[in-house]
Amino acid sequence: MRDVPVLASARLRLRPRTVEDADALFPTLSDPHAMTYWSHAPYETVEAVRASFVEGGGSWRAWSITLPTDDTAVGFVAAGEKRAGVWEIGYVLARAHGGAGLAREAVACVIDHLFVTEGQRRVFADTDPDNVRSNALLKALGFTLEGRLRGEWETHIGVRDTFLWGLLATEWTDR
């Protein structure tokens, strides 16, 4: 597993996510509205969030999204290597910080690191077709909607389709 470097953008600092971030992120990860389109139900306890942060290692790296003036996590971006050069990305941001472009900035920062610094070739994401905000974010970042997988996920809101979005390194660097 590669290290999780500290990254920075104009308005954000992304640092390695820690188990201690569970306390700050629990209000978001336990919020039924924020967790509607996740593949699992909202967390019921902060202990469950802590456990997921410990278990969530493996081939995944996770960055806590923080503001430069405060090291408290307001969300996170995670990237998992699926095969050589191909990474899946996921993200969440506290609702209180939504609508200001922070999620887009944080995700772009991680994508830039994966493509420019590490030389990866592809990043993809899958989202629920009804997740309007996430689909709009991916489109705005230059991802291509590559397909719809029907009945792909069995979640806390039922069996769901997924949109598969892809972005190639050349598309990112040519923007």
Tab-separated table of C-alpha atoms in Angstrom:
chain	number	residue	atom	x	y	z
A	1	MET	CA	0.000	0.000	0.000
A	2	ARG	CA	1.295	3.416	-0.935
A	3	ASP	CA	1.566	6.219	1.562
A	4	VAL	CA	-1.198	8.823	1.763
A	5	PRO	CA	0.576	12.134	1.151
A	6	VAL	CA	-0.730	15.465	2.358
A	7	LEU	CA	-2.278	17.343	-0.564
A	8	ALA	CA	-3.416	20.948	-0.799
A	9	SER	CA	-5.610	23.044	-3.051
A	10	ALA	CA	-6.571	26.711	-3.015
A	11	ARG	CA	-9.070	26.282	-0.160
A	12	LEU	CA	-8.403	22.830	1.266
A	13	ARG	CA	-5.877	20.608	2.928
A	14	LEU	CA	-6.196	16.854	2.412
A	15	ARG	CA	-4.327	14.745	4.925
A	16	PRO	CA	-4.341	11.027	5.710
A	17	ARG	CA	-7.658	10.030	7.286
A	18	THR	CA	-7.250	8.693	10.804
A	19	VAL	CA	-9.456	6.693	13.152
A	20	GLU	CA	-9.780	9.873	15.227
A	21	ASP	CA	-11.606	11.531	12.291
A	22	ALA	CA	-14.560	9.235	12.993
A	23	ASP	CA	-15.845	11.618	15.671
A	24	ALA	CA	-15.939	14.574	13.275
A	25	LEU	CA	-17.348	12.544	10.366
A	26	PHE	CA	-19.957	10.592	12.329
A	27	PRO	CA	-22.675	13.275	11.961
A	28	THR	CA	-22.349	12.986	8.167
A	29	LEU	CA	-21.924	9.216	8.007
A	30	SER	CA	-24.954	8.702	10.274
A	31	ASP	CA	-27.156	11.174	8.355
A	32	PRO	CA	-29.816	9.302	6.340
A	33	HIS	CA	-29.896	12.116	3.752
A	34	ALA	CA	-26.119	12.157	3.264
A	35	MET	CA	-25.965	8.354	3.104
A	36	THR	CA	-28.947	7.768	0.814
A	37	TYR	CA	-26.886	6.631	-2.160
A	38	TRP	CA	-24.119	4.777	-0.332
A	39	SER	CA	-23.901	1.038	-0.670
A	40	HIS	CA	-24.694	0.634	3.030
A	41	ALA	CA	-27.018	2.220	5.557
A	42	PRO	CA	-26.026	5.187	7.720
A	43	TYR	CA	-23.756	4.259	10.601
A	44	GLU	CA	-25.486	3.854	13.934
A	45	THR	CA	-22.497	4.459	16.201
A	46	VAL	CA	-19.221	6.316	16.080
A	47	GLU	CA	-17.563	3.023	17.053
A	48	ALA	CA	-18.842	1.483	13.805
A	49	VAL	CA	-17.310	4.372	11.852
A	50	ARG	CA	-14.007	3.890	13.670
A	51	ALA	CA	-14.077	0.177	12.849
A	52	SER	CA	-14.772	0.886	9.172
A	53	PHE	CA	-11.798	3.271	9.043
A	54	VAL	CA	-9.536	0.548	10.446
A	55	GLU	CA	-10.960	-2.157	8.150
A	56	GLY	CA	-11.097	0.162	5.136
A	57	GLY	CA	-7.393	-0.169	4.462
A	58	GLY	CA	-6.208	-2.766	2.031
A	59	SER	CA	-5.765	-1.298	-1.415
A	60	TRP	CA	-7.655	1.913	-0.488
A	61	ARG	CA	-6.111	5.222	0.535
A	62	ALA	CA	-8.225	7.872	2.240
A	63	TRP	CA	-7.703	11.595	2.682
A	64	SER	CA	-9.633	13.672	5.197
A	65	ILE	CA	-10.810	16.956	3.753
A	66	THR	CA	-9.945	19.825	6.096
A	67	LEU	CA	-9.994	23.592	5.897
A	68	PRO	CA	-6.631	25.375	6.188
A	69	THR	CA	-7.723	27.098	9.391
A	70	ASP	CA	-9.008	23.962	11.137
A	71	ASP	CA	-7.720	20.381	11.045
A	72	THR	CA	-11.208	18.939	11.706
A	73	ALA	CA	-12.353	16.578	8.946
A	74	VAL	CA	-15.378	17.840	6.981
A	75	GLY	CA	-15.358	14.920	4.548
A	76	PHE	CA	-13.036	12.516	2.831
A	77	VAL	CA	-11.873	11.279	-0.547
A	78	ALA	CA	-10.841	7.642	-0.918
A	79	ALA	CA	-9.095	5.959	-3.828
A	80	GLY	CA	-8.653	2.248	-4.270
A	81	GLU	CA	-6.401	0.486	-6.757
A	82	LYS	CA	-8.432	-2.053	-8.728
A	83	ARG	CA	-5.603	-3.192	-10.978
A	84	ALA	CA	-2.325	-1.695	-12.174
A	85	GLY	CA	-2.934	1.903	-13.202
A	86	VAL	CA	-6.705	1.817	-12.545
A	87	TRP	CA	-8.222	3.452	-9.477
A	88	GLU	CA	-11.744	3.808	-8.121
A	89	ILE	CA	-12.600	7.022	-6.304
A	90	GLY	CA	-15.262	7.856	-3.750
A	91	TYR	CA	-16.015	10.875	-1.587
A	92	VAL	CA	-18.308	12.426	0.966
A	93	LEU	CA	-18.627	15.968	2.287
A	94	ALA	CA	-20.593	17.248	5.261
A	95	ARG	CA	-23.837	18.900	4.143
A	96	ALA	CA	-22.874	22.099	5.969
A	97	HIS	CA	-20.018	22.508	3.471
A	98	GLY	CA	-21.975	21.549	0.343
A	99	GLY	CA	-22.678	23.852	-2.562
A	100	ALA	CA	-19.393	25.766	-2.416
A	101	GLY	CA	-17.411	23.521	-4.780
A	102	LEU	CA	-15.306	21.981	-1.995
A	103	ALA	CA	-16.071	18.386	-2.980
A	104	ARG	CA	-15.090	19.121	-6.561
A	105	GLU	CA	-11.882	20.783	-5.406
A	106	ALA	CA	-10.974	17.892	-3.096
A	107	VAL	CA	-11.702	15.200	-5.684
A	108	ALA	CA	-9.757	17.142	-8.332
A	109	CYS	CA	-6.800	17.363	-5.971
A	110	VAL	CA	-6.704	13.579	-5.515
A	111	ILE	CA	-7.215	12.928	-9.233
A	112	ASP	CA	-4.389	15.308	-10.068
A	113	HIS	CA	-2.141	13.469	-7.638
A	114	LEU	CA	-3.049	10.078	-9.110
A	115	PHE	CA	-2.502	11.150	-12.715
A	116	VAL	CA	0.241	13.777	-12.590
A	117	THR	CA	2.337	12.700	-9.617
A	118	GLU	CA	1.860	8.935	-9.724
A	119	GLY	CA	1.298	8.371	-13.444
A	120	GLN	CA	-1.881	6.294	-13.094
A	121	ARG	CA	-3.850	5.826	-16.338
A	122	ARG	CA	-7.536	5.651	-15.338
A	123	VAL	CA	-9.848	6.722	-12.512
A	124	PHE	CA	-13.447	5.596	-12.309
A	125	ALA	CA	-16.425	6.098	-10.032
A	126	ASP	CA	-19.808	4.488	-9.754
A	127	THR	CA	-22.854	6.423	-8.602
A	128	ASP	CA	-26.538	5.842	-8.204
A	129	PRO	CA	-28.369	7.284	-11.239
A	130	ASP	CA	-30.544	9.324	-8.855
A	131	ASN	CA	-27.545	10.911	-7.133
A	132	VAL	CA	-27.816	14.155	-9.090
A	133	ARG	CA	-25.092	16.062	-7.237
A	134	SER	CA	-22.462	13.336	-7.498
A	135	ASN	CA	-23.203	12.706	-11.174
A	136	ALA	CA	-22.924	16.453	-11.848
A	137	LEU	CA	-19.613	16.630	-9.985
A	138	LEU	CA	-18.112	13.806	-12.039
A	139	LYS	CA	-19.331	15.325	-15.299
A	140	ALA	CA	-17.901	18.718	-14.317
A	141	LEU	CA	-14.526	17.096	-13.651
A	142	GLY	CA	-14.483	15.664	-17.182
A	143	PHE	CA	-15.543	12.078	-16.491
A	144	THR	CA	-17.375	10.235	-19.271
A	145	LEU	CA	-20.536	8.307	-18.477
A	146	GLU	CA	-19.535	4.870	-19.736
A	147	GLY	CA	-22.611	2.896	-18.896
A	148	ARG	CA	-25.422	1.876	-16.624
A	149	LEU	CA	-25.176	-1.400	-14.754
A	150	ARG	CA	-28.681	-2.585	-13.968
A	151	GLY	CA	-29.439	-4.080	-10.572
A	152	GLU	CA	-25.765	-3.726	-9.597
A	153	TRP	CA	-26.089	-2.980	-5.867
A	154	GLU	CA	-28.261	-4.355	-3.121
A	155	THR	CA	-28.388	-1.468	-0.641
A	156	HIS	CA	-30.332	-0.227	2.353
A	157	ILE	CA	-32.738	1.465	-0.106
A	158	GLY	CA	-33.170	-1.612	-2.291
A	159	VAL	CA	-31.570	-3.031	-5.414
A	160	ARG	CA	-30.090	-0.150	-7.373
A	161	ASP	CA	-28.598	0.508	-10.773
A	162	THR	CA	-25.256	2.275	-11.004
A	163	PHE	CA	-23.741	4.724	-13.451
A	164	LEU	CA	-20.130	3.943	-14.282
A	165	TRP	CA	-18.002	7.039	-14.920
A	166	GLY	CA	-14.441	6.946	-16.280
A	167	LEU	CA	-11.613	9.413	-16.744
A	168	LEU	CA	-8.303	8.762	-18.490
A	169	ALA	CA	-5.055	10.483	-17.569
A	170	THR	CA	-4.770	11.963	-21.068
A	171	GLU	CA	-8.230	13.512	-20.737
A	172	TRP	CA	-7.255	15.069	-17.409
A	173	THR	CA	-3.914	16.477	-18.526
A	174	ASP	CA	-5.288	17.707	-21.881
A	175	ARG	CA	-7.998	19.837	-20.206
